[in-house]
mmCIF file of C-alpha atoms in Angstrom:
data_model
loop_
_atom_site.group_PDB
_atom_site.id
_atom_site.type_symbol
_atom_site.label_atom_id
_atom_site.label_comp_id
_atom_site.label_asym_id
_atom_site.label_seq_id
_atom_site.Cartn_x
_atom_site.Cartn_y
_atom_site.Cartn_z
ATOM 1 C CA UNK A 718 0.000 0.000 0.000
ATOM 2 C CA UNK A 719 1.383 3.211 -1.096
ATOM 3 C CA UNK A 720 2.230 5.574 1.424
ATOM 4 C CA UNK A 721 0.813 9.496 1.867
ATOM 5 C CA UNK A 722 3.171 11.994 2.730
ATOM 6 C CA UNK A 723 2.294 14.915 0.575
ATOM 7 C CA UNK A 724 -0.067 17.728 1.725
ATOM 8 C CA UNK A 725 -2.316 17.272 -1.218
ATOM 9 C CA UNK A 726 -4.112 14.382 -2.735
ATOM 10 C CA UNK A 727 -2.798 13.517 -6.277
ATOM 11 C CA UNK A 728 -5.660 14.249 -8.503
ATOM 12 C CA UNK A 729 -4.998 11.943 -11.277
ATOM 13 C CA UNK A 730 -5.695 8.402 -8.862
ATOM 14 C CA UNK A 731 -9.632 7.390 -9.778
ATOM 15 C CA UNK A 732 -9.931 8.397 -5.662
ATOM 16 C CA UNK A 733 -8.355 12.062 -5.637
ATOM 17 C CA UNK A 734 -10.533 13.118 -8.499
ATOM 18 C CA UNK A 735 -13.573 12.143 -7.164
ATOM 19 C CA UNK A 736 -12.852 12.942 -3.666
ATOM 20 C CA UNK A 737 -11.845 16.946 -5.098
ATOM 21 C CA UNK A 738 -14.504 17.115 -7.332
ATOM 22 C CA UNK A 739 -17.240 14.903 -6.805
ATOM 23 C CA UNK A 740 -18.129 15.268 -3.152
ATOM 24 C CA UNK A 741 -20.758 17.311 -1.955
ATOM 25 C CA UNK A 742 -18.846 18.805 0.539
ATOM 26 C CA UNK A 743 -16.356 20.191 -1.706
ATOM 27 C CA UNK A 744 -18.307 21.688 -4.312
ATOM 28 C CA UNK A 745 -16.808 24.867 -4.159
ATOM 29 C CA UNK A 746 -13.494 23.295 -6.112
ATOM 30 C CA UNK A 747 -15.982 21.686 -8.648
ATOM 31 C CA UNK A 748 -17.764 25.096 -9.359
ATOM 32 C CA UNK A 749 -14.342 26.644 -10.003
ATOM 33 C CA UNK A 750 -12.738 24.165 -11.825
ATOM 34 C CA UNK A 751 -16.232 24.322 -14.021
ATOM 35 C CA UNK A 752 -15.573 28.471 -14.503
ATOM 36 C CA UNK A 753 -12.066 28.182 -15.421
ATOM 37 C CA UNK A 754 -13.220 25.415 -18.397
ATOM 38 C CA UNK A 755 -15.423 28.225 -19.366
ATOM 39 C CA UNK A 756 -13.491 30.937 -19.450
ATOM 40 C CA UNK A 757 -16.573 33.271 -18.799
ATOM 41 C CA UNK A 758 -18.704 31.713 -21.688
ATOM 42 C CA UNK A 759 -20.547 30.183 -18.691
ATOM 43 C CA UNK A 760 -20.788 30.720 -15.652
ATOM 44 C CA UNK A 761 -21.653 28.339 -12.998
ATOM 45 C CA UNK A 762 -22.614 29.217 -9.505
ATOM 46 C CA UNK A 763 -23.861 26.673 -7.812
ATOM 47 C CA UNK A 764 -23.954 22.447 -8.791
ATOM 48 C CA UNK A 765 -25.953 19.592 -7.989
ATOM 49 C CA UNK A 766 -24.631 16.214 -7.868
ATOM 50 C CA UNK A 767 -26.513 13.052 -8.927
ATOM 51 C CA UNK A 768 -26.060 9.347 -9.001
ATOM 52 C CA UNK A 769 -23.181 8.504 -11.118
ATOM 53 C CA UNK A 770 -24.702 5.103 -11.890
ATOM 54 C CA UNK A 771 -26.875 5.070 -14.775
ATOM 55 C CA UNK A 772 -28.617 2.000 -15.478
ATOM 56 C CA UNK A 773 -29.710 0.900 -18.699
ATOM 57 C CA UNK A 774 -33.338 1.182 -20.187
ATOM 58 C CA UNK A 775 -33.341 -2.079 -21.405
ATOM 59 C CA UNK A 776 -31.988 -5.361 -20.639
ATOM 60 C CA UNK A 777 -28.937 -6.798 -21.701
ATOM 61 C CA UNK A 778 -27.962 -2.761 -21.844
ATOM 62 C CA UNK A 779 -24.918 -1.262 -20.802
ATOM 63 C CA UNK A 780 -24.612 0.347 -17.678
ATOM 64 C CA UNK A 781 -22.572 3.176 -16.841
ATOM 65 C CA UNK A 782 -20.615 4.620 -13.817
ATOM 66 C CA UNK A 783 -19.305 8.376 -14.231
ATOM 67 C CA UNK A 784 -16.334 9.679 -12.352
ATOM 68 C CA UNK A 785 -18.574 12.866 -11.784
ATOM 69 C CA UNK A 786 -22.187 13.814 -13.004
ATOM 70 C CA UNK A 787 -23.916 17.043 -11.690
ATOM 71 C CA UNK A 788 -26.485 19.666 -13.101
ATOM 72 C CA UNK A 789 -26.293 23.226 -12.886
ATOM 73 C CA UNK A 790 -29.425 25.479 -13.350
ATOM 74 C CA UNK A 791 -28.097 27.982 -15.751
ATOM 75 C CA UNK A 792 -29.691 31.614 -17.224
ATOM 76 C CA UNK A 793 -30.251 30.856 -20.772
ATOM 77 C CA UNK A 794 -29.907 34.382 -21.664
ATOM 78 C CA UNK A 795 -26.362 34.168 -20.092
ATOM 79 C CA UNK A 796 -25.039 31.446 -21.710
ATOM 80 C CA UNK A 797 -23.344 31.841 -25.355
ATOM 81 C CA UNK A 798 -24.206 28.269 -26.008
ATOM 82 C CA UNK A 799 -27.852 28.662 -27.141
ATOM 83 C CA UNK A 800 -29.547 30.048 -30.118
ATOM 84 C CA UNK A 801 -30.248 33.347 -30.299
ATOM 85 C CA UNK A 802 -34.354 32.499 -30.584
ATOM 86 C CA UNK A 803 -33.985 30.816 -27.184
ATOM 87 C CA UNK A 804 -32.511 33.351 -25.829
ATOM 88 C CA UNK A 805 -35.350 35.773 -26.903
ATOM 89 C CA UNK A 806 -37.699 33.261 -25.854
ATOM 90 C CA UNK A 807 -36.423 33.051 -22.559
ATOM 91 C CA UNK A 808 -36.892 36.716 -21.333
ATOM 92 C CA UNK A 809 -33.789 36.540 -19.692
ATOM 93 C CA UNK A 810 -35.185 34.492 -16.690
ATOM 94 C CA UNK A 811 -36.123 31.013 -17.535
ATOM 95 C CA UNK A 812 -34.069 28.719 -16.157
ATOM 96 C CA UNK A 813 -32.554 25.407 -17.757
ATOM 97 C CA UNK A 814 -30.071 22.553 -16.386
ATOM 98 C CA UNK A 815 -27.039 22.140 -18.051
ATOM 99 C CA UNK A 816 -25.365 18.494 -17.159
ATOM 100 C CA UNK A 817 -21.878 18.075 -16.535
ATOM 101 C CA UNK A 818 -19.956 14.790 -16.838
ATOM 102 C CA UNK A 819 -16.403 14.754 -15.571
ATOM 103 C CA UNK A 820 -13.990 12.009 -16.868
ATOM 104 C CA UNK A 821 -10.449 11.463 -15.573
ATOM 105 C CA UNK A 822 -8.003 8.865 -17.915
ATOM 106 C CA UNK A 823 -4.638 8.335 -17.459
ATOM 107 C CA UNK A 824 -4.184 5.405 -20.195
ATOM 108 C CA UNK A 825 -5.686 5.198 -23.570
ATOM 109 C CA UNK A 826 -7.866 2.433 -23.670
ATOM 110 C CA UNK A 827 -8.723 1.412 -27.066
ATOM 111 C CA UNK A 828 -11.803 3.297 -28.463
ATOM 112 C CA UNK A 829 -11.912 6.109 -25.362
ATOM 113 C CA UNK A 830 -13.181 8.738 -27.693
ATOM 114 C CA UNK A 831 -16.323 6.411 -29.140
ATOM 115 C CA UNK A 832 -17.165 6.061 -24.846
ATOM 116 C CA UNK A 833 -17.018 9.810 -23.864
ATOM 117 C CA UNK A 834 -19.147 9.949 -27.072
ATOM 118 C CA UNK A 835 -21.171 7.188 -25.782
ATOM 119 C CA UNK A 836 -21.581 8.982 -22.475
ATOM 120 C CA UNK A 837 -22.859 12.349 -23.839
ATOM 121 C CA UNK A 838 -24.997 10.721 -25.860
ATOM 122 C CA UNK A 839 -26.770 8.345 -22.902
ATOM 123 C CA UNK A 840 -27.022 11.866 -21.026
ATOM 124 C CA UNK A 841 -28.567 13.185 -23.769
ATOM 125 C CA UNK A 842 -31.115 10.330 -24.408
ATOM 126 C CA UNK A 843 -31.725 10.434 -20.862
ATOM 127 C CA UNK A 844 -33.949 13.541 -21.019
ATOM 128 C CA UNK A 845 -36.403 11.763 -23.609
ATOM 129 C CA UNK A 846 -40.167 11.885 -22.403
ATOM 130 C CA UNK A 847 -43.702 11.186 -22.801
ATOM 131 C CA UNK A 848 -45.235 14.406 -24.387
ATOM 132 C CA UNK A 849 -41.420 15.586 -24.710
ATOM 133 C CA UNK A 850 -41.024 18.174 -27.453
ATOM 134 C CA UNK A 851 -37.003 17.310 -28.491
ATOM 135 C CA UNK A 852 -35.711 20.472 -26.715
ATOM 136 C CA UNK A 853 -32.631 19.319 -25.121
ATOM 137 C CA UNK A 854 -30.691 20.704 -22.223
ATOM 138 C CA UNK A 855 -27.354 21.206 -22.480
ATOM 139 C CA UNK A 856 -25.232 18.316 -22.267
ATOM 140 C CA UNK A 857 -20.705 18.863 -21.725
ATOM 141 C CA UNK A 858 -19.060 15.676 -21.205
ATOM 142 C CA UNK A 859 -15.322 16.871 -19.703
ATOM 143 C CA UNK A 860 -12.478 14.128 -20.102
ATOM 144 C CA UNK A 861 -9.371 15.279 -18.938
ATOM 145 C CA UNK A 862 -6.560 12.958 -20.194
ATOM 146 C CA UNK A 863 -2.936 12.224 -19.734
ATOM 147 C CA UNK A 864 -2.615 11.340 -23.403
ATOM 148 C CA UNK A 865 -3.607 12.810 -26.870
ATOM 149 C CA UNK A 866 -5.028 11.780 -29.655
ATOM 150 C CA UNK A 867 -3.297 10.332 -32.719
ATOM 151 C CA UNK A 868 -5.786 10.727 -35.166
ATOM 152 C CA UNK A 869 -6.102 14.812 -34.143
ATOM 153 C CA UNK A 870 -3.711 17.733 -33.750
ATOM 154 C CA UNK A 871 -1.954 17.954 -30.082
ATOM 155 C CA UNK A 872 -4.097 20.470 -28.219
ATOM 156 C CA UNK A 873 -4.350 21.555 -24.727
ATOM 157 C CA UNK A 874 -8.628 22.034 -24.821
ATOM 158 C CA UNK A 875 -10.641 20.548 -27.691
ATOM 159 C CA UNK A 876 -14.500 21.600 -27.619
ATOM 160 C CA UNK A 877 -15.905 18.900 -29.737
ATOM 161 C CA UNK A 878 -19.479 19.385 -31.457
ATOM 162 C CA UNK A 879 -21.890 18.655 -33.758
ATOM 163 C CA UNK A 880 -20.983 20.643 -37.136
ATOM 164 C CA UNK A 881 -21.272 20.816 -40.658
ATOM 165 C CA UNK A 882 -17.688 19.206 -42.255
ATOM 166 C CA UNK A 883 -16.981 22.182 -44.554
ATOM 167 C CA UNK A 884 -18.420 24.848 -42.825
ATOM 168 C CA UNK A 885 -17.937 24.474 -39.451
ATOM 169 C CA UNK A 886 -21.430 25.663 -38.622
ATOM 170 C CA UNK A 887 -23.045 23.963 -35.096
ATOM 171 C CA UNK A 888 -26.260 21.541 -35.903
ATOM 172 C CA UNK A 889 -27.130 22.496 -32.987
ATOM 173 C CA UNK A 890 -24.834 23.655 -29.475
ATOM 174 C CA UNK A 891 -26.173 21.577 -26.745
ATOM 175 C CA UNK A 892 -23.789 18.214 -27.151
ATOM 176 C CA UNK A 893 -19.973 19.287 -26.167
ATOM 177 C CA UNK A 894 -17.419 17.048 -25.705
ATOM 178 C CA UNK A 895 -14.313 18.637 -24.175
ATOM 179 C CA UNK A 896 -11.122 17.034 -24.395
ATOM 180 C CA UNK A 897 -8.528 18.493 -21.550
ATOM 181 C CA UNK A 898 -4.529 17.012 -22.474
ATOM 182 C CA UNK A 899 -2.221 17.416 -19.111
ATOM 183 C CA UNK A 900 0.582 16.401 -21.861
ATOM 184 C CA UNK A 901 -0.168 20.260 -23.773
ATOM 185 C CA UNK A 902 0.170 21.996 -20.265
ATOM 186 C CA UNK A 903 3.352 24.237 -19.947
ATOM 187 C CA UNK A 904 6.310 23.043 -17.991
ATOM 188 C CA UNK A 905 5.825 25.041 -14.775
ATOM 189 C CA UNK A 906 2.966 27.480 -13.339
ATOM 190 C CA UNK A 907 4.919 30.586 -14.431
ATOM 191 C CA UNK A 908 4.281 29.704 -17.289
ATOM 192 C CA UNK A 909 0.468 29.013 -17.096
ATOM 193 C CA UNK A 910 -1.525 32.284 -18.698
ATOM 194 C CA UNK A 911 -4.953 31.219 -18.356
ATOM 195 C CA UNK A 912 -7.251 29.805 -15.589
ATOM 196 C CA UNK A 913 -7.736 26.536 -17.547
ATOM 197 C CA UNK A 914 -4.004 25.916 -17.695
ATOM 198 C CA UNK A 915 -3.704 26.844 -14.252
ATOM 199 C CA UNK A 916 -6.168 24.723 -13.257
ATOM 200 C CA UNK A 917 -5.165 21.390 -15.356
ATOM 201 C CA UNK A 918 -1.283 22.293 -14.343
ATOM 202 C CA UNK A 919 -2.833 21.919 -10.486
ATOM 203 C CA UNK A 920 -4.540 18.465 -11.531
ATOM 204 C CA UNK A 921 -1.260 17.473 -12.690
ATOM 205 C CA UNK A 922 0.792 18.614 -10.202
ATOM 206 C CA UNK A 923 -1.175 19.895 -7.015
ATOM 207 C CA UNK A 924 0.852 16.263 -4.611
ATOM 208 C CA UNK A 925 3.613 18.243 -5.608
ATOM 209 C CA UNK A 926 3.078 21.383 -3.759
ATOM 210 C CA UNK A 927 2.822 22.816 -0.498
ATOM 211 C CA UNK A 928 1.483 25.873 0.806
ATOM 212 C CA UNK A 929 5.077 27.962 -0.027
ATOM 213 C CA UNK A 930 4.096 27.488 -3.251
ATOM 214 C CA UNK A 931 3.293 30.052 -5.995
ATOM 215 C CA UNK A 932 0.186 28.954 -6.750
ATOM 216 C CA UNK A 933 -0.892 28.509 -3.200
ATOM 217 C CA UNK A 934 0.203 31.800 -2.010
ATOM 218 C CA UNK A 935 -1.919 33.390 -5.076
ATOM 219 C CA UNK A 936 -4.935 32.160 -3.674
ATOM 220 C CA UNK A 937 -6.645 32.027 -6.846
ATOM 221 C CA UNK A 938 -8.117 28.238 -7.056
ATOM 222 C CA UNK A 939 -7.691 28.395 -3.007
ATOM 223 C CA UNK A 940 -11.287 25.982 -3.209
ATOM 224 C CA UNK A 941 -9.174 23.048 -5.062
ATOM 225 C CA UNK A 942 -6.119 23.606 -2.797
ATOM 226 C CA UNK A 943 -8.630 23.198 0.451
ATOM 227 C CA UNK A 944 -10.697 20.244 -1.064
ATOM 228 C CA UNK A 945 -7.066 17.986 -1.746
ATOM 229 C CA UNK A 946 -5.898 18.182 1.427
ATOM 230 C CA UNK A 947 -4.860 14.757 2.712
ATOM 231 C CA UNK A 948 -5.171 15.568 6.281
ATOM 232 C CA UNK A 949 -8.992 15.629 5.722
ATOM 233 C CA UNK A 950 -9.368 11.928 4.566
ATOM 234 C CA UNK A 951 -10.862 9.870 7.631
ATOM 235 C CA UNK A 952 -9.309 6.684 8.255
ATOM 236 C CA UNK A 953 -11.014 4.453 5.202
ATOM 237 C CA UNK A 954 -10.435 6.840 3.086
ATOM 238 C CA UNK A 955 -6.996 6.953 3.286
ATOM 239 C CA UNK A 956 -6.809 3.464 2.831
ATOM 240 C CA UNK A 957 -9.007 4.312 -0.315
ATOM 241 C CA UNK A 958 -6.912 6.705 -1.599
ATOM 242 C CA UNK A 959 -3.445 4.866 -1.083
ATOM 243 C CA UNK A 960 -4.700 1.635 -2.831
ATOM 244 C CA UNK A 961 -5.932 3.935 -6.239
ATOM 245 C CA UNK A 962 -2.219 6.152 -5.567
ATOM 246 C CA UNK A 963 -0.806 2.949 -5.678
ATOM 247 C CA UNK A 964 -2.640 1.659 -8.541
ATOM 248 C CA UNK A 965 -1.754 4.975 -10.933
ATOM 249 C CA UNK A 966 1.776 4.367 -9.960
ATOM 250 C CA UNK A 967 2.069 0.914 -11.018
ATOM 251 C CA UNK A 968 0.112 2.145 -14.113
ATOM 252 C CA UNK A 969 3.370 4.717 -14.935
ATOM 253 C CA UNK A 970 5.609 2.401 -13.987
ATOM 254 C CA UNK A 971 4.075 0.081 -16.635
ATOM 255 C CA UNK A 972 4.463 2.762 -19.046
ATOM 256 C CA UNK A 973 7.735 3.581 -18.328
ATOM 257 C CA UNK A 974 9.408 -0.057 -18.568
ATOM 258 C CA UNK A 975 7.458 -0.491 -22.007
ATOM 259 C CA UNK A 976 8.898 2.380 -23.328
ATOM 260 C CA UNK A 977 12.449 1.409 -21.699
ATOM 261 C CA UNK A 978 11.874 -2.349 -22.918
ATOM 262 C CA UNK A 979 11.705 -0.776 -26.843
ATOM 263 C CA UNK A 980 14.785 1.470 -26.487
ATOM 264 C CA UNK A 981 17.072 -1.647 -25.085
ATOM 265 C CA UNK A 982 15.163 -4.289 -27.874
ATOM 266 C CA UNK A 983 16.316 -1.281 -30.418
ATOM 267 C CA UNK A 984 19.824 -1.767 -29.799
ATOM 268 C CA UNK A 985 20.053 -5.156 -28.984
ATOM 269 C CA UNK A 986 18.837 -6.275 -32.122
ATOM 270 C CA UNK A 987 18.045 -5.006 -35.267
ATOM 271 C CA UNK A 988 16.640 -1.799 -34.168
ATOM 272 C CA UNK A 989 13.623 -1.423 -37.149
ATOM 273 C CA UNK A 990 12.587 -4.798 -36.346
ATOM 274 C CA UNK A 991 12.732 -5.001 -32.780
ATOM 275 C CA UNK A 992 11.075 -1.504 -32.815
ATOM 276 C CA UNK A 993 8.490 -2.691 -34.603
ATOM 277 C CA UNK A 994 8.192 -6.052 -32.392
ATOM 278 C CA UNK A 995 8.083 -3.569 -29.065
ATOM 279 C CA UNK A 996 5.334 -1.372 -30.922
ATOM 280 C CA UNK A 997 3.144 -4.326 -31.610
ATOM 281 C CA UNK A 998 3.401 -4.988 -27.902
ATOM 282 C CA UNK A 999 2.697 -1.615 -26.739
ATOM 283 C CA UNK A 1000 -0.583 -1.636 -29.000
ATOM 284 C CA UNK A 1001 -1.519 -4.528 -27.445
ATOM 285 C CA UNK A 1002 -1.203 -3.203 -23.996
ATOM 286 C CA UNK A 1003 -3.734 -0.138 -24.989
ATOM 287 C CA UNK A 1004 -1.066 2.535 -24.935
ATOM 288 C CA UNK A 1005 -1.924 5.749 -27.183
ATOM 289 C CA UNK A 1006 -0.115 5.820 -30.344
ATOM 290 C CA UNK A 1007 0.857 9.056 -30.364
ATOM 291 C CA UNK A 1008 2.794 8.347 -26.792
ATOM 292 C CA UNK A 1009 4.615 4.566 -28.822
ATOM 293 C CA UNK A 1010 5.623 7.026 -31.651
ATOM 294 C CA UNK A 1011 7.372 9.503 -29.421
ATOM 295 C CA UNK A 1012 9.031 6.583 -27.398
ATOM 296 C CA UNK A 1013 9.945 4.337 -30.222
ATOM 297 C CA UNK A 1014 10.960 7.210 -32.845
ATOM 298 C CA UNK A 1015 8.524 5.254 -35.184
ATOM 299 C CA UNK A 1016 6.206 6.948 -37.837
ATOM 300 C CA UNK A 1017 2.563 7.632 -37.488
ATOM 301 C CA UNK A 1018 1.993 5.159 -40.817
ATOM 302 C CA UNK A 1019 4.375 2.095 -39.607
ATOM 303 C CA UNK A 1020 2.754 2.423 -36.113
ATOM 304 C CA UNK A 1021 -0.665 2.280 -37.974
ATOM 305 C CA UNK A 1022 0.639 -0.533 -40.040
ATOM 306 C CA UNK A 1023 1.040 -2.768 -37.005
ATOM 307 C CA UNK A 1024 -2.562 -3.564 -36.256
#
């Protein structure tokens, strides 16, 4: 069992994430975590959490369990997101709930994108009704990721949406899917310009700090700093927490020796083929191939070639 001898949880184990920002009690960290996503586009003041279980609506179906899955009662005049008719509609006082799923992956498992899809889309069929007239409420499913892509451009936030191929006009603007990459953050909080990198770069790094730190003494995400502090797990939990700390470590250690294993096969033998061999392997294991090509020196096409 790992041991826990920083002052702050790290918020990439499965517990630290949901302890930070899917506890009732520290919804504060949630709300501005939510904001700095935003970056003023919308602005969320208060959040209310739900069952993260969602069962199937028919049998045989697949059930799914979020990290995090909360609603938010939103202004529809206030939020960018909606049509402009809406908007007029609304009078600037109705009301609607805007859902929020949070994701946290550390490993790309083999087709991740086609299950955040997946989840948006359950939360969106969820809202379906008798005498229901197809006006949806907004739905943002939020995966933050210690990987990227291969198939897309390296980017730090990716809003993801429902739009015409050539134009890039919205079908409609109530489906997001927002991709979050810790590997796109900058190298140290200096260096972190906006609240969204500032508030990934703390995800990332937050087990690493104390409260000398820069971004401590700033006070400006002071609700995340509060929520991840270790000296407020009881007893169980810490033993929860140190068993999923444990878990992400043997996860990167996993990583680490695959990538290692591929370097020492590449010079040991013929380095193309035992590459190659090491590749195969690493595809097999679910790593991302974006993270085999940078540890291999392999191409984009011979890693594709593989499978």
């Amino acid at each position: 069992m790992a041991d826990i001898k920083t002052p702050y949880l790290n918020l990439q184990t499965d517990f630290g994430f949901k302890f930070v920002f899917g506890s009732l009690h520290n919804k504060r960290a949630l709300v501005r975590f939510l904001n700095a996503l935003f970056q003023g586009k919308l602005t969320v003041t208060d959040v209310t959490y739900h069952d993260k279980e969602i069962l199937p609506p028919e049998k045989g179906g697949k059930r799914i369990v979020y990290d995090v899955y909360c609603t938010s009662s939103v202004k529809r005049s206030d939020s960018p997101f909606l049509t402009a008719y809406q908007a007029k509609d609304d009078k600037g006082g109705l009301q609607t709930d805007h859902h929020f799923i949070l994701e946290m992956q550390n490993i790309y498992t083999p087709p991740f994108e086609e299950r955040i899809t997946f989840y948006a889309s359950r939360m969106v069929s969820a809202q379906g009704k008798a005498g229901w007239d197809y006006t949806l409420e907004p739905v943002f499913a939020v995966a933050v990721t210690d990987f990227n892509f291969s198939h897309m451009s390296n980017k730090l936030v990716r809003d993801v949406m429902l739009v015409d191929r050539d134009t890039m006009e919205p079908l409609t603007d109530k489906v997001h899917i927002l991709l979050c990459s810790l590997r796109e953050l900058p190298g140290s909080w200096e260096e972190c310009r906006t609240d969204i990198e500032q508030a990934l770069f703390l995800i990332k790094n937050i087990d690493k700090m104390d409260n000398r730190s820069l971004a401590y003494r700033e006070g400006n995400f002071a609700e995340i700093f509060e929520a991840a502090r270790s000296s407020h797990l009881r007893e169980d939990e810490t033993i929860a927490y140190s068993q999923s700390l444990e878990k992400l470590r043997d996860t990167q250690k996993g990583i680490l020796f695959a990538a290692d294993r591929a370097r020492e096969e590449g010079r040991a033998e013929g380095r193309e083929k035992a590459l190659c061999e090491a590749a195969l392997k690493m595809l097999k294991a679910g790593l991302e191939p974006n993270f085999i090509q940078e540890m291999t020196g392999l191409s984009a096409e011979e890693i594709q070639n593989l499978s």
